[in-house]
Coordinates of N, CA, C and O in Angstrom, one line a residue:
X1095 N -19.4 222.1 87.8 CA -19.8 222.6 86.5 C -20.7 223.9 86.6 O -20.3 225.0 86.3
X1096 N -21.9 223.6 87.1 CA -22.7 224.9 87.3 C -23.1 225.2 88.8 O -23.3 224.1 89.4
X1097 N -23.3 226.2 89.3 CA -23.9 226.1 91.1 C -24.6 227.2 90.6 O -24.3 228.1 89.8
X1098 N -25.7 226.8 91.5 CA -27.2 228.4 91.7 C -27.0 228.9 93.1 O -27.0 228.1 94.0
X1099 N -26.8 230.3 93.4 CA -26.5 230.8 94.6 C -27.6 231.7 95.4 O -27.3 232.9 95.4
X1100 N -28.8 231.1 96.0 CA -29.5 231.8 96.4 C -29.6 232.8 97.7 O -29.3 232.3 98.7
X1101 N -30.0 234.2 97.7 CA -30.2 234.6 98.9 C -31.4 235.4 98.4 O -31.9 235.4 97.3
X1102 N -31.9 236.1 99.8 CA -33.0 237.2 100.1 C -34.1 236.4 101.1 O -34.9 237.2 101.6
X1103 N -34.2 235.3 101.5 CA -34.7 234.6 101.9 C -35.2 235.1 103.8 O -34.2 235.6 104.3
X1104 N -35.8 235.1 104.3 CA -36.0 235.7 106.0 C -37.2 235.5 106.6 O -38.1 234.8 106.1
X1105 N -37.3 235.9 107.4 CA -38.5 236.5 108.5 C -39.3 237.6 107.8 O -38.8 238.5 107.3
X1106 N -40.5 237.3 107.9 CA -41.1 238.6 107.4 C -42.6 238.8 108.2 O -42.7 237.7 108.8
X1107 N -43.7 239.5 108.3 CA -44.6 239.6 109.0 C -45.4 239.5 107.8 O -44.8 239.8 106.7
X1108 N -47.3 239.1 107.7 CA -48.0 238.8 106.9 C -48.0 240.0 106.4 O -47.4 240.8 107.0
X1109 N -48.7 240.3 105.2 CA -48.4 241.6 104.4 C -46.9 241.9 103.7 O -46.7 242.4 102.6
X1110 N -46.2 241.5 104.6 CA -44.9 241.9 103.8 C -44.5 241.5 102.5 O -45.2 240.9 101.7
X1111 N -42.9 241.9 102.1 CA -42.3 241.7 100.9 C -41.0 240.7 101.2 O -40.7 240.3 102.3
X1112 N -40.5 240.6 100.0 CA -39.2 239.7 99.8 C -38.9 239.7 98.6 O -39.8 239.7 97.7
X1113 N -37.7 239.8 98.5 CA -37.3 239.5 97.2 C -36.4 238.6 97.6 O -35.7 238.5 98.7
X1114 N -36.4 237.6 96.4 CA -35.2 236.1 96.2 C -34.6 237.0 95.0 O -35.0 237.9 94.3
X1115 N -33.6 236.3 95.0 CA -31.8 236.2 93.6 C -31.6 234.8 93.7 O -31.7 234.2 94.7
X1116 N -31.3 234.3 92.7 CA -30.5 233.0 92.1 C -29.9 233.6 91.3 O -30.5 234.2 90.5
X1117 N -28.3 233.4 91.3 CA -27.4 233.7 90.0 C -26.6 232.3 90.1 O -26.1 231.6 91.0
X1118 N -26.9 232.1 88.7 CA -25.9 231.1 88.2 C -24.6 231.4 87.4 O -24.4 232.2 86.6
X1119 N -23.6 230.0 88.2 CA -22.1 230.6 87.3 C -21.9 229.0 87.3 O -22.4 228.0 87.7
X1120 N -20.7 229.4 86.4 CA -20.1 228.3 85.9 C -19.4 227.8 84.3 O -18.6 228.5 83.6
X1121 N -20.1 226.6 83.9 CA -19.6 226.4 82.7 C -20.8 226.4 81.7 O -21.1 225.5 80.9
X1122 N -21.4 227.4 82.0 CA -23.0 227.9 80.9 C -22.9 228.4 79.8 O -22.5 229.6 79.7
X1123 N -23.5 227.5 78.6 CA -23.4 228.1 77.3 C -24.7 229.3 77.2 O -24.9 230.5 77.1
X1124 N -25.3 228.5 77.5 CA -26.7 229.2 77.6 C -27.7 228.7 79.1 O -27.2 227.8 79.8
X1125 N -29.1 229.4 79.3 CA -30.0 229.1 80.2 C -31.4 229.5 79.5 O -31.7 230.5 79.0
X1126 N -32.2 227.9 79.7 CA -33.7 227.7 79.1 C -34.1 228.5 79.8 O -33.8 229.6 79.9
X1127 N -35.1 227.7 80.8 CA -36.0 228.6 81.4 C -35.8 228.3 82.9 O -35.7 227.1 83.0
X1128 N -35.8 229.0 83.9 CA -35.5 229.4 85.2 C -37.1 229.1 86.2 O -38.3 229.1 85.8
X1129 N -36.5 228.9 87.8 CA -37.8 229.2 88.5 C -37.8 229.2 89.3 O -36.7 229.1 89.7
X1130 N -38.7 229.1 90.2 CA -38.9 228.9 91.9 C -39.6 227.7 92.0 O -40.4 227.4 91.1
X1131 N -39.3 226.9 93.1 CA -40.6 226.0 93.5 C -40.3 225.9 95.1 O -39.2 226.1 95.4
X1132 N -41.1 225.8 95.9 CA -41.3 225.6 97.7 C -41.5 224.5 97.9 O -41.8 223.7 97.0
X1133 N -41.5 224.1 99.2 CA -41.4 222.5 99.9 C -41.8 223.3 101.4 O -40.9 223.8 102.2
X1134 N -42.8 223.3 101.6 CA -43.9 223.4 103.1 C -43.4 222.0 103.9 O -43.5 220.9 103.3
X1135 N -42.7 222.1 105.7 CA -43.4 220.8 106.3 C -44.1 220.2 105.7 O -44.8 220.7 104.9
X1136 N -44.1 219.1 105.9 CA -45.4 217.7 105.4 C -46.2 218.3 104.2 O -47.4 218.2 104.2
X1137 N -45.5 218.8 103.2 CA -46.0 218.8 101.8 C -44.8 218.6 100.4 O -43.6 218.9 100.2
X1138 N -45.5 218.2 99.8 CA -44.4 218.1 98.2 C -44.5 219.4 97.7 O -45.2 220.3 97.7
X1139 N -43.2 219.1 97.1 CA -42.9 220.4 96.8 C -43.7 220.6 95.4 O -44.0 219.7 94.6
X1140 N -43.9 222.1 95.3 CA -45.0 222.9 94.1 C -43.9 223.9 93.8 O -43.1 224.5 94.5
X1141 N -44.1 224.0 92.3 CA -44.1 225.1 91.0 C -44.3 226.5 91.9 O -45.3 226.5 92.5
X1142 N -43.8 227.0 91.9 CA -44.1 228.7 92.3 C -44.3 229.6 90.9 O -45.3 230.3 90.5
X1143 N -43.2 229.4 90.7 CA -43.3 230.5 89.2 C -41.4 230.1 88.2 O -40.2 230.1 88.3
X1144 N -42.7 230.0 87.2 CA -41.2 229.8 85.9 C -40.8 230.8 84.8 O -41.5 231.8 85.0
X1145 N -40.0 231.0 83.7 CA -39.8 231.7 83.2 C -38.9 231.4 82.0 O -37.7 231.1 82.1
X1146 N -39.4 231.5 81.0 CA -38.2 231.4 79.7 C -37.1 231.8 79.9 O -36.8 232.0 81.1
X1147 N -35.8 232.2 78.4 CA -35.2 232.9 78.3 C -35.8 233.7 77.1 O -34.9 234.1 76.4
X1148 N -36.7 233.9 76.8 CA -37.8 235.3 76.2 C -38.6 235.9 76.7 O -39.2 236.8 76.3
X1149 N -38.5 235.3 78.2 CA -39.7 236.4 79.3 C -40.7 235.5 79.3 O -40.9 235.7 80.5
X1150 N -41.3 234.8 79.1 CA -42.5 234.1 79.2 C -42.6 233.4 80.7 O -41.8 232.6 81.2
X1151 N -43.9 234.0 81.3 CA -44.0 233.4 82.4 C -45.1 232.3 83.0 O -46.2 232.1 82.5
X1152 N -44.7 231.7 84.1 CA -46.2 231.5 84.7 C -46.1 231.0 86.0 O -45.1 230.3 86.4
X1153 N -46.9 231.2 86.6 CA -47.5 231.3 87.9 C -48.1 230.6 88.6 O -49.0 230.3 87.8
X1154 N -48.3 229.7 89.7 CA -49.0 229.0 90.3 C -49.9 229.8 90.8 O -49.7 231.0 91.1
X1155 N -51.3 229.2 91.0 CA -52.8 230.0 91.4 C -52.5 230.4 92.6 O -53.0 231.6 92.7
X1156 N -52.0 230.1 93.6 CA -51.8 230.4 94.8 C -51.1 232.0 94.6 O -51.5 233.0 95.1
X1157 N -50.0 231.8 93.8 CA -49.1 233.3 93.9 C -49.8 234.5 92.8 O -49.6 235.7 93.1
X1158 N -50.3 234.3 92.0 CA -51.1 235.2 91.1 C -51.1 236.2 92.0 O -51.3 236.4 93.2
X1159 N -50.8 237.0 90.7 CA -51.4 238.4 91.3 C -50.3 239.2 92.3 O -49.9 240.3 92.1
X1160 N -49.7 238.1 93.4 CA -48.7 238.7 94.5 C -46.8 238.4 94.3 O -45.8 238.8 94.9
X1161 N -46.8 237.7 93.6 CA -45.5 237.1 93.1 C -45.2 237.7 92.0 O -46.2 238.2 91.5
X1162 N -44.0 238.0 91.4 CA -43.2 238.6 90.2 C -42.4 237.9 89.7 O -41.4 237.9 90.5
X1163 N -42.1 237.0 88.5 CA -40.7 236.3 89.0 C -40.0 237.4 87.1 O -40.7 237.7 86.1
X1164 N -38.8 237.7 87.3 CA -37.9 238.3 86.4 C -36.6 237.5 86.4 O -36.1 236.8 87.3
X1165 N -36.0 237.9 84.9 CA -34.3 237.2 85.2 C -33.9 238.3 84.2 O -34.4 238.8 83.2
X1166 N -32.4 238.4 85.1 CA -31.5 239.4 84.2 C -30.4 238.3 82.9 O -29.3 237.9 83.2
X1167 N -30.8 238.0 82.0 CA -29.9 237.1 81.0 C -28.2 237.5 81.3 O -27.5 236.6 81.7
X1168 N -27.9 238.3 81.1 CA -26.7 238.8 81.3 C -26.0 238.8 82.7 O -24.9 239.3 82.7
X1169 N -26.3 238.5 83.5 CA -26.1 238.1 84.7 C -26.4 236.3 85.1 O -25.9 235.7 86.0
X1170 N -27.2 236.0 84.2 CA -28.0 234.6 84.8 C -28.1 234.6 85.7 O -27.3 233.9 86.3
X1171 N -29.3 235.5 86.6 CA -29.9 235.6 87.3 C -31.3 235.7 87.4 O -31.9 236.4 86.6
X1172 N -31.8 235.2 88.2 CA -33.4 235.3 88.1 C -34.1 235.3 89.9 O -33.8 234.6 90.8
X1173 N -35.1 236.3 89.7 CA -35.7 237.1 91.0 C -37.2 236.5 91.2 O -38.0 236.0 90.3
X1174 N -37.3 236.7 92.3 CA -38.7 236.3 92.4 C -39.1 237.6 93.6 O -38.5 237.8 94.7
X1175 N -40.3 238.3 93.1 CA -40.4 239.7 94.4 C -41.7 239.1 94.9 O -42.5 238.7 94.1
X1176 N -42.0 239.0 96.0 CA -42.8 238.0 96.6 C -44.1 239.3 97.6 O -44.0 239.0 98.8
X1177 N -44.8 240.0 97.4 CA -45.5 241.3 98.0 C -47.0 240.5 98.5 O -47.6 239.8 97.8
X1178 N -47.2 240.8 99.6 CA -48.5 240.1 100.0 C -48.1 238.9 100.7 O -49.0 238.0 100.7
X1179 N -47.1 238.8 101.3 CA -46.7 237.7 102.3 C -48.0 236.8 103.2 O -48.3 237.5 104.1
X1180 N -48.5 235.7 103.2 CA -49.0 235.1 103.7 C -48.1 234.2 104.4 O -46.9 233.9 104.1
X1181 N -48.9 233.9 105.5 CA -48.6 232.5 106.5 C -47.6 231.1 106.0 O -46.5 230.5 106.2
X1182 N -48.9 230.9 105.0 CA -48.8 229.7 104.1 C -48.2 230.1 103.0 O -48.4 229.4 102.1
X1183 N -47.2 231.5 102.6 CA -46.3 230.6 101.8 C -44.8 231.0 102.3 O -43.9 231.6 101.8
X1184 N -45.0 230.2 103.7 CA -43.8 229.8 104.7 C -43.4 228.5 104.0 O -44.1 227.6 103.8
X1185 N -42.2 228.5 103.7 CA -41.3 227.0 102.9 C -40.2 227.9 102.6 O -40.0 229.1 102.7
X1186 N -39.4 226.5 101.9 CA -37.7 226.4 101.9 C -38.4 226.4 100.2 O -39.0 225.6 99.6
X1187 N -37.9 227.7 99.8 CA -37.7 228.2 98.3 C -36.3 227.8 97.3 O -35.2 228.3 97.5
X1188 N -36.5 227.1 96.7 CA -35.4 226.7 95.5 C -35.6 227.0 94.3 O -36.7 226.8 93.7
X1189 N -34.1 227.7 93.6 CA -34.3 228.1 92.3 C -33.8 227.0 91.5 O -32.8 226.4 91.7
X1190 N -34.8 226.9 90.2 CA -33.7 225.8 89.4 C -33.9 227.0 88.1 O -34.5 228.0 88.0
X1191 N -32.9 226.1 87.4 CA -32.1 226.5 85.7 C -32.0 225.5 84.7 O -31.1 224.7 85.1
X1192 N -32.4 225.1 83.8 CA -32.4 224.6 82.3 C -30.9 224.6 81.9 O -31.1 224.8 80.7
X1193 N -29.7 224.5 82.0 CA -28.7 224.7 81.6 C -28.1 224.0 80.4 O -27.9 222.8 80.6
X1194 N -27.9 224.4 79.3 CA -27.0 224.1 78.7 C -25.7 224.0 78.7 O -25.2 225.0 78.1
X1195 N -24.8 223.1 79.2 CA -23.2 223.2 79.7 C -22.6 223.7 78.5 O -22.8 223.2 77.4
X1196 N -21.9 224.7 78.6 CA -20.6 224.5 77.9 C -19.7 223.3 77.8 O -19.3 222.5 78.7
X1197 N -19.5 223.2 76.4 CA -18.7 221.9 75.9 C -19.4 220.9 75.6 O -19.1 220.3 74.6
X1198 N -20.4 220.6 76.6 CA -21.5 219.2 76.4 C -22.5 219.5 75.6 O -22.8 218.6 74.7
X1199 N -23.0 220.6 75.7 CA -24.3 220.6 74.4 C -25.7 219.9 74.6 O -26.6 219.8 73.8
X1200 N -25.5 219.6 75.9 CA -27.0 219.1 76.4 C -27.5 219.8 77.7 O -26.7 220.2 78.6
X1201 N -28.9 220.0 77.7 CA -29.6 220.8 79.1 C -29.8 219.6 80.1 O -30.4 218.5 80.1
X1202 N -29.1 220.5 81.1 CA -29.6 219.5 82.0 C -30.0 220.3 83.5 O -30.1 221.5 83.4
X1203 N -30.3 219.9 84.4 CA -31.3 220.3 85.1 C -30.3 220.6 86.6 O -29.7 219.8 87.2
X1204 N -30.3 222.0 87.0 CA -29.3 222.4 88.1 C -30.8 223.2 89.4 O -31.9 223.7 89.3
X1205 N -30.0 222.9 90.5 CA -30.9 223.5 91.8 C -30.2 224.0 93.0 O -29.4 223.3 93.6
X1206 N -30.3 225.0 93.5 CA -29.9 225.9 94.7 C -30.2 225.2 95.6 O -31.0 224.4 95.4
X1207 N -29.5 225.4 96.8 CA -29.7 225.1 97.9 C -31.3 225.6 98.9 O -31.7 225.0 99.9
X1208 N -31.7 226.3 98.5 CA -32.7 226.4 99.4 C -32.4 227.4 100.2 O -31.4 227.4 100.9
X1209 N -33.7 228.6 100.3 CA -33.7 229.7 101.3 C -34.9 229.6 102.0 O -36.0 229.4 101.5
X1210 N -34.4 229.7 103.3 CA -36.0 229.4 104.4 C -36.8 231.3 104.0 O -36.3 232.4 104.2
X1211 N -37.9 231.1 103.5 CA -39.1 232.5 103.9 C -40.2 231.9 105.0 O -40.9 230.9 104.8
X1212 N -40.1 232.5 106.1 CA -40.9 232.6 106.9 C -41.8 233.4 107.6 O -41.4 234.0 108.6
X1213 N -43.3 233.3 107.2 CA -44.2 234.5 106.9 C -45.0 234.1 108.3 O -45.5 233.0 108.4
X1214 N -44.9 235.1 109.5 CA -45.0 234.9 111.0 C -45.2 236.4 111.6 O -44.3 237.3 111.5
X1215 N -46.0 236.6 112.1 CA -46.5 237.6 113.3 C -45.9 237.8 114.7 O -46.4 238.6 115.5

């Protein structure tokens, strides 16, 4: 029905950047609101950053300030530019989507596979 296809995901040194993509395809009428969340070793996974389809955002306290998250509607895609790379936000990043299917008429809740960022010296 629908798949989210993530890349940008890597190695990077503290200080650094990254940018993530998630584009979604499939049988989408429309898409609610989009986002990131992380899953650290030996922790549950957290909210990173979400996003309407009007722009409206928000942020987890940790990423403020150094996180970006954007989506291109016309694409159904949505980015996350990640500047100020720390240690600790080394995790397996997943994008989800709000989807409305085509044909069905109900949202329901779709997830990428997961890209490792690993913020390392």
């Amino acid at each position: 029905q629908v798949q989210l296809v993530e890349s940008g995901g890597g190695l990077v040194q503290p200080g650094g950047s990254l940018r993530l993509s998630c584009a979604a395809s499939g049988s989408i009428f429309s898409i609610n609101a989009m986002g990131w969340y992380r899953r650290s070793p030996g922790k549950q996974r957290e909210l990173v950053a979400t996003i309407t389809s009007g722009g409206s955002t928000n942020y987890a306290n940790s990423v403020k300030g150094r996180f970006t998250i954007s989506r291109d509607n016309a694409k159904n895609t949505v980015y996350l530019q990640m500047n100020s790379l720390k240690p600790e936000d080394t995790a397996v990043y997943k994008c989800n989507a709000k989807v409305v299917v085509l044909g069905i008429g109900y949202e329901y809740d779709y997830w990428g596979q997961g890209t490792q960022v690993t913020v390392s010296s």
